[in-house]
Amino acid sequence: MSPPAGNHFSLDGLAVPFEGGETLMAAATRAGQYVPHLCWHPTLGQSGACRLCIVSVDGRMAAACTTPAAAGQVVENRRPDIDARRRMLLQMLFVEGNHFCPSCEKSGDCLLQATGYEMGMTGPQFEEFYPKRAVDASHPDTWIDFNRCIQCKLCVRASHEIDHKDVFAIGGHGIDSHLLVNSPSGQLGDSVFSADDFAATVCPVGAILPKRRGFVVPIGERRFDRAAISEMPATRKEADDGPR
Ligand code: FES
């Protein structure tokens, strides 16, 4: 199909309008189109950490969340071979941490789990790492399970850009990179973090969770239990996690 004219690009054959400065992800989401992602959030700056949003732009692979939209671009999103790459990324993420969905408070509300279902992931494919990472339960209202962190940096950016506290950072390199808490002891309870922070609610998986609020919404009635992630209006889906 020939590219649409004007301030539109083609997304899997659909003409998507965009505004100046918008990324492919932002424009597609505003148009109600689902581009798989883990580290993107409409209220936060770009990261490009997870690479789940890779799309083909005029034949070249690019991250939709960091690539500016331009008139006439031909973008391919849900192509089977691109979804296969996404599935492999997800499989690597699942084995790198400890993601035991049936016992996780975030099940049914987890972006990693929902995206795994969407990509047709049926098993880990790779050997499990089974890391042994300490849980930080030092804060009175919030706890961190580092075994579930996917290093998307959403909490890092939320704490910096919205909360203006810089409670979180990613430290280390490669396989040793990990989430850090900025406090004298490295413990959350020793930081300026508050349960009212946006960083307290932005975690897409079950790594940062409130205390004393387990399974308030029953399993089976949560947002990704009700509809596949690709079927939910994208703006609503992200707004669920927006700053309060
Ligand atoms: Fe684009 Fe993570 S959503 S790299």
mmCIF file of C-alpha atoms and ligand atoms in Angstrom:
data_model
loop_
_atom_site.group_PDB
_atom_site.id
_atom_site.type_symbol
_atom_site.label_atom_id
_atom_site.label_comp_id
_atom_site.label_asym_id
_atom_site.label_seq_id
_atom_site.Cartn_x
_atom_site.Cartn_y
_atom_site.Cartn_z
ATOM 1 C CA MET A 1 0.000 0.000 0.000
ATOM 2 C CA SER A 2 1.257 3.526 -0.723
ATOM 3 C CA PRO A 3 2.028 5.705 2.318
ATOM 4 C CA PRO A 4 -0.689 8.143 3.388
ATOM 5 C CA ALA A 5 -0.101 11.804 2.629
ATOM 6 C CA GLY A 6 0.143 14.727 5.057
ATOM 7 C CA ASN A 7 0.883 14.298 8.746
ATOM 8 C CA HIS A 8 0.102 10.619 8.711
ATOM 9 C CA PHE A 9 2.128 7.470 8.736
ATOM 10 C CA SER A 10 0.995 3.994 7.853
ATOM 11 C CA LEU A 11 0.763 1.499 10.734
ATOM 12 C CA ASP A 12 0.053 -1.995 9.469
ATOM 13 C CA GLY A 13 -1.783 -0.345 6.587
ATOM 14 C CA LEU A 14 -3.802 2.065 8.748
ATOM 15 C CA ALA A 15 -3.274 5.812 8.319
ATOM 16 C CA VAL A 16 -2.299 7.241 11.726
ATOM 17 C CA PRO A 17 -2.212 11.030 12.234
ATOM 18 C CA PHE A 18 0.514 12.579 14.341
ATOM 19 C CA GLU A 19 1.456 15.923 15.769
ATOM 20 C CA GLY A 20 4.864 17.556 15.530
ATOM 21 C CA GLY A 21 7.378 15.972 17.880
ATOM 22 C CA GLU A 22 5.289 12.885 18.590
ATOM 23 C CA THR A 23 6.854 9.451 18.586
ATOM 24 C CA LEU A 24 5.369 6.539 16.686
ATOM 25 C CA MET A 25 4.270 5.033 19.998
ATOM 26 C CA ALA A 26 2.528 8.186 21.222
ATOM 27 C CA ALA A 27 0.677 8.729 17.951
ATOM 28 C CA ALA A 28 -0.312 5.079 17.605
ATOM 29 C CA THR A 29 -1.567 4.957 21.191
ATOM 30 C CA ARG A 30 -3.571 8.142 20.737
ATOM 31 C CA ALA A 31 -5.143 6.526 17.666
ATOM 32 C CA GLY A 32 -6.140 3.528 19.800
ATOM 33 C CA GLN A 33 -3.566 1.195 18.260
ATOM 34 C CA TYR A 34 -1.607 -1.227 20.403
ATOM 35 C CA VAL A 35 2.155 -1.336 20.031
ATOM 36 C CA PRO A 36 3.623 -3.861 22.503
ATOM 37 C CA HIS A 37 5.706 -2.171 25.180
ATOM 38 C CA LEU A 38 6.922 -2.508 28.746
ATOM 39 C CA CYS A 39 8.992 0.581 29.518
ATOM 40 C CA TRP A 40 6.904 3.273 27.838
ATOM 41 C CA HIS A 41 4.389 5.443 29.701
ATOM 42 C CA PRO A 42 2.549 8.426 28.205
ATOM 43 C CA THR A 43 3.340 10.736 31.118
ATOM 44 C CA LEU A 44 7.048 9.935 31.304
ATOM 45 C CA GLY A 45 10.050 10.663 29.126
ATOM 46 C CA GLN A 46 11.522 8.199 26.684
ATOM 47 C CA SER A 47 13.706 5.324 27.780
ATOM 48 C CA GLY A 48 14.061 2.667 25.090
ATOM 49 C CA ALA A 49 15.007 0.118 27.751
ATOM 50 C CA CYS A 50 12.918 -2.944 26.921
ATOM 51 C CA ARG A 51 12.911 -3.059 23.076
ATOM 52 C CA LEU A 52 9.472 -4.707 23.074
ATOM 53 C CA CYS A 53 8.188 -1.879 20.891
ATOM 54 C CA ILE A 54 10.459 -2.647 17.938
ATOM 55 C CA VAL A 55 8.703 -2.023 14.652
ATOM 56 C CA SER A 56 9.809 -1.930 11.045
ATOM 57 C CA VAL A 57 10.049 1.671 9.815
ATOM 58 C CA ASP A 58 10.514 1.827 6.070
ATOM 59 C CA GLY A 59 12.185 -1.570 6.292
ATOM 60 C CA ARG A 60 14.483 -0.838 9.243
ATOM 61 C CA MET A 61 13.941 -1.974 12.814
ATOM 62 C CA ALA A 62 13.424 0.843 15.320
ATOM 63 C CA ALA A 63 11.935 1.394 18.759
ATOM 64 C CA ALA A 64 8.471 2.945 18.362
ATOM 65 C CA CYS A 65 8.771 4.733 21.704
ATOM 66 C CA THR A 66 11.848 6.722 20.687
ATOM 67 C CA THR A 67 11.372 7.131 16.931
ATOM 68 C CA PRO A 68 9.768 10.412 15.841
ATOM 69 C CA ALA A 69 6.766 10.041 13.563
ATOM 70 C CA ALA A 70 7.249 11.428 10.067
ATOM 71 C CA ALA A 71 4.859 11.849 7.165
ATOM 72 C CA GLY A 72 4.699 8.906 4.817
ATOM 73 C CA GLN A 73 6.549 6.402 7.009
ATOM 74 C CA VAL A 74 5.514 2.814 6.450
ATOM 75 C CA VAL A 75 5.491 1.157 9.868
ATOM 76 C CA GLU A 76 4.915 -2.546 10.383
ATOM 77 C CA ASN A 77 3.978 -3.532 13.913
ATOM 78 C CA ARG A 78 2.191 -6.855 14.387
ATOM 79 C CA ARG A 79 4.132 -8.761 11.765
ATOM 80 C CA PRO A 80 4.603 -12.407 12.817
ATOM 81 C CA ASP A 81 8.415 -12.267 12.680
ATOM 82 C CA ILE A 82 8.458 -9.063 14.762
ATOM 83 C CA ASP A 83 6.148 -10.620 17.353
ATOM 84 C CA ALA A 84 8.513 -13.631 17.392
ATOM 85 C CA ARG A 85 11.393 -11.302 18.313
ATOM 86 C CA ARG A 86 9.235 -9.789 21.044
ATOM 87 C CA ARG A 87 8.370 -13.251 22.302
ATOM 88 C CA MET A 88 12.073 -14.073 22.592
ATOM 89 C CA LEU A 89 12.730 -10.863 24.551
ATOM 90 C CA LEU A 90 9.903 -11.788 26.898
ATOM 91 C CA GLN A 91 11.242 -15.304 27.320
ATOM 92 C CA MET A 92 14.622 -13.858 28.319
ATOM 93 C CA LEU A 93 12.984 -11.511 30.800
ATOM 94 C CA PHE A 94 10.976 -14.332 32.350
ATOM 95 C CA VAL A 95 14.022 -16.569 32.964
ATOM 96 C CA GLU A 96 16.232 -13.719 34.203
ATOM 97 C CA GLY A 97 13.957 -13.077 37.188
ATOM 98 C CA ASN A 98 11.591 -15.107 39.328
ATOM 99 C CA HIS A 99 8.148 -14.633 37.835
ATOM 100 C CA PHE A 100 5.756 -17.092 39.429
ATOM 101 C CA CYS A 101 2.531 -15.613 38.107
ATOM 102 C CA PRO A 102 -0.020 -17.779 39.955
ATOM 103 C CA SER A 103 1.289 -16.593 43.328
ATOM 104 C CA CYS A 104 1.968 -12.970 42.391
ATOM 105 C CA GLU A 105 -0.283 -10.181 43.613
ATOM 106 C CA LYS A 106 0.096 -8.496 40.208
ATOM 107 C CA SER A 107 -1.260 -11.446 38.205
ATOM 108 C CA GLY A 108 -3.963 -10.265 35.819
ATOM 109 C CA ASP A 109 -2.725 -6.711 36.169
ATOM 110 C CA CYS A 110 0.848 -7.289 35.018
ATOM 111 C CA LEU A 111 2.164 -5.860 31.762
ATOM 112 C CA LEU A 112 4.816 -8.572 31.453
ATOM 113 C CA GLN A 113 2.291 -11.381 31.898
ATOM 114 C CA ALA A 114 -0.308 -9.777 29.618
ATOM 115 C CA THR A 115 2.273 -9.123 26.904
ATOM 116 C CA GLY A 116 3.494 -12.720 27.198
ATOM 117 C CA TYR A 117 -0.052 -13.930 26.540
ATOM 118 C CA GLU A 118 -0.439 -11.472 23.671
ATOM 119 C CA MET A 119 2.767 -12.695 22.027
ATOM 120 C CA GLY A 120 1.698 -16.331 22.317
ATOM 121 C CA MET A 121 4.373 -17.234 24.862
ATOM 122 C CA THR A 122 3.655 -20.709 26.203
ATOM 123 C CA GLY A 123 6.876 -21.458 28.081
ATOM 124 C CA PRO A 124 10.219 -19.994 29.175
ATOM 125 C CA GLN A 125 12.183 -21.545 26.254
ATOM 126 C CA PHE A 126 15.509 -20.802 27.984
ATOM 127 C CA GLU A 127 17.009 -22.209 31.175
ATOM 128 C CA GLU A 128 15.782 -20.387 34.284
ATOM 129 C CA PHE A 129 18.347 -18.322 36.224
ATOM 130 C CA TYR A 130 16.424 -18.539 39.522
ATOM 131 C CA PRO A 131 18.232 -15.532 41.034
ATOM 132 C CA LYS A 132 18.282 -15.099 44.801
ATOM 133 C CA ARG A 133 17.626 -11.453 45.438
ATOM 134 C CA ALA A 134 16.652 -10.056 48.823
ATOM 135 C CA VAL A 135 13.190 -8.567 49.291
ATOM 136 C CA ASP A 136 13.131 -5.044 50.750
ATOM 137 C CA ALA A 137 10.292 -4.813 53.268
ATOM 138 C CA SER A 138 11.844 -1.960 55.234
ATOM 139 C CA HIS A 139 9.290 0.676 54.240
ATOM 140 C CA PRO A 140 6.080 0.828 56.307
ATOM 141 C CA ASP A 141 3.750 1.028 53.292
ATOM 142 C CA THR A 142 5.549 -0.438 50.273
ATOM 143 C CA TRP A 143 7.773 -3.422 49.605
ATOM 144 C CA ILE A 144 10.093 -4.325 46.751
ATOM 145 C CA ASP A 145 10.650 -7.785 45.325
ATOM 146 C CA PHE A 146 13.800 -7.358 43.248
ATOM 147 C CA ASN A 147 13.275 -10.857 41.851
ATOM 148 C CA ARG A 148 10.449 -9.477 39.718
ATOM 149 C CA CYS A 149 12.123 -6.262 38.538
ATOM 150 C CA ILE A 150 12.523 -6.094 34.749
ATOM 151 C CA GLN A 151 14.606 -2.889 34.865
ATOM 152 C CA CYS A 152 12.169 -0.936 32.746
ATOM 153 C CA LYS A 153 13.184 2.222 34.633
ATOM 154 C CA LEU A 154 9.580 3.394 34.972
ATOM 155 C CA CYS A 155 10.040 3.888 38.732
ATOM 156 C CA VAL A 156 13.374 5.621 38.099
ATOM 157 C CA ARG A 157 11.782 8.098 35.701
ATOM 158 C CA ALA A 158 8.617 8.537 37.776
ATOM 159 C CA SER A 159 10.616 9.347 40.885
ATOM 160 C CA HIS A 160 12.801 11.787 38.965
ATOM 161 C CA GLU A 161 10.311 13.453 36.622
ATOM 162 C CA ILE A 162 7.062 13.429 38.634
ATOM 163 C CA ASP A 163 8.010 12.961 42.290
ATOM 164 C CA HIS A 164 11.302 14.919 42.028
ATOM 165 C CA LYS A 165 12.944 12.622 44.554
ATOM 166 C CA ASP A 166 15.328 10.350 42.621
ATOM 167 C CA VAL A 167 14.643 7.424 44.924
ATOM 168 C CA PHE A 168 15.545 4.822 42.291
ATOM 169 C CA ALA A 169 18.389 4.190 39.852
ATOM 170 C CA ILE A 170 19.787 1.319 37.825
ATOM 171 C CA GLY A 171 23.320 0.309 38.802
ATOM 172 C CA GLY A 172 25.819 -2.264 37.517
ATOM 173 C CA HIS A 173 26.400 -3.462 33.980
ATOM 174 C CA GLY A 174 25.044 -6.178 31.722
ATOM 175 C CA ILE A 175 23.877 -9.244 33.608
ATOM 176 C CA ASP A 176 24.785 -7.538 36.904
ATOM 177 C CA SER A 177 22.601 -4.466 36.367
ATOM 178 C CA HIS A 178 19.951 -4.041 39.016
ATOM 179 C CA LEU A 179 17.575 -1.591 40.652
ATOM 180 C CA LEU A 180 19.105 0.595 43.379
ATOM 181 C CA VAL A 181 17.404 2.550 46.148
ATOM 182 C CA ASN A 182 18.910 5.931 46.884
ATOM 183 C CA SER A 183 19.253 6.015 50.679
ATOM 184 C CA PRO A 184 22.122 5.764 53.177
ATOM 185 C CA SER A 185 21.437 2.073 53.794
ATOM 186 C CA GLY A 186 20.155 1.252 50.311
ATOM 187 C CA GLN A 187 16.838 0.289 51.917
ATOM 188 C CA LEU A 188 13.525 1.816 50.862
ATOM 189 C CA GLY A 189 12.520 2.534 54.458
ATOM 190 C CA ASP A 190 15.584 4.738 54.788
ATOM 191 C CA SER A 191 14.721 6.822 51.691
ATOM 192 C CA VAL A 192 12.373 9.768 51.064
ATOM 193 C CA PHE A 193 9.978 7.449 49.189
ATOM 194 C CA SER A 194 6.272 7.752 49.997
ATOM 195 C CA ALA A 195 3.361 5.471 49.117
ATOM 196 C CA ASP A 196 1.755 8.573 47.545
ATOM 197 C CA ASP A 197 4.564 8.862 45.011
ATOM 198 C CA PHE A 198 3.836 8.122 41.369
ATOM 199 C CA ALA A 199 6.814 5.752 41.540
ATOM 200 C CA ALA A 200 4.811 3.676 44.017
ATOM 201 C CA THR A 201 2.144 2.834 41.430
ATOM 202 C CA VAL A 202 3.934 2.841 38.084
ATOM 203 C CA CYS A 203 5.656 -0.569 38.304
ATOM 204 C CA PRO A 204 4.287 -2.667 35.413
ATOM 205 C CA VAL A 205 5.074 -5.939 37.205
ATOM 206 C CA GLY A 206 4.922 -7.104 40.808
ATOM 207 C CA ALA A 207 8.241 -5.603 41.942
ATOM 208 C CA ILE A 208 6.982 -2.525 43.818
ATOM 209 C CA LEU A 209 3.778 -3.268 45.682
ATOM 210 C CA PRO A 210 1.758 -1.733 48.500
ATOM 211 C CA LYS A 211 1.653 -3.512 51.824
ATOM 212 C CA ARG A 212 -1.644 -4.656 53.367
ATOM 213 C CA ARG A 213 -3.514 -4.580 50.013
ATOM 214 C CA GLY A 214 -3.237 -8.134 48.753
ATOM 215 C CA PHE A 215 -5.768 -9.414 46.210
ATOM 216 C CA VAL A 216 -8.312 -6.617 46.731
ATOM 217 C CA VAL A 217 -9.503 -7.287 43.167
ATOM 218 C CA PRO A 218 -9.985 -11.057 42.817
ATOM 219 C CA ILE A 219 -7.983 -13.006 40.262
ATOM 220 C CA GLY A 220 -10.145 -13.318 37.153
ATOM 221 C CA GLU A 221 -11.598 -9.817 37.484
ATOM 222 C CA ARG A 222 -8.472 -7.765 36.855
ATOM 223 C CA ARG A 223 -7.953 -5.584 33.799
ATOM 224 C CA PHE A 224 -5.966 -8.112 31.745
ATOM 225 C CA ASP A 225 -8.274 -10.904 32.882
ATOM 226 C CA ARG A 226 -11.189 -8.993 31.369
ATOM 227 C CA ALA A 227 -9.593 -8.281 27.989
ATOM 228 C CA ALA A 228 -6.393 -9.015 26.126
ATOM 229 C CA ILE A 229 -3.937 -6.167 26.331
ATOM 230 C CA SER A 230 -4.268 -5.482 22.595
ATOM 231 C CA GLU A 231 -8.035 -5.170 22.889
ATOM 232 C CA MET A 232 -8.035 -2.516 25.581
ATOM 233 C CA PRO A 233 -8.193 1.125 24.525
ATOM 234 C CA ALA A 234 -4.558 2.087 24.933
ATOM 235 C CA THR A 235 -5.110 5.477 26.511
ATOM 236 C CA ARG A 236 -7.404 3.968 29.142
ATOM 237 C CA LYS A 237 -4.973 1.160 29.829
ATOM 238 C CA GLU A 238 -2.129 3.589 30.560
ATOM 239 C CA ALA A 239 -4.374 6.068 32.333
ATOM 240 C CA ASP A 240 -5.114 3.366 34.883
ATOM 241 C CA ASP A 241 -1.528 3.789 36.006
ATOM 242 C CA GLY A 242 -1.259 7.562 35.652
ATOM 243 C CA PRO A 243 -0.224 10.001 38.366
ATOM 244 C CA ARG A 244 -2.897 10.490 40.996
HETATM 245 FE FE1 FES B 1 10.009 1.093 23.604
HETATM 246 FE FE2 FES B 1 10.457 -0.255 25.873
HETATM 247 S S1 FES B 1 8.573 0.471 25.090
HETATM 248 S S2 FES B 1 11.862 0.260 24.297
#
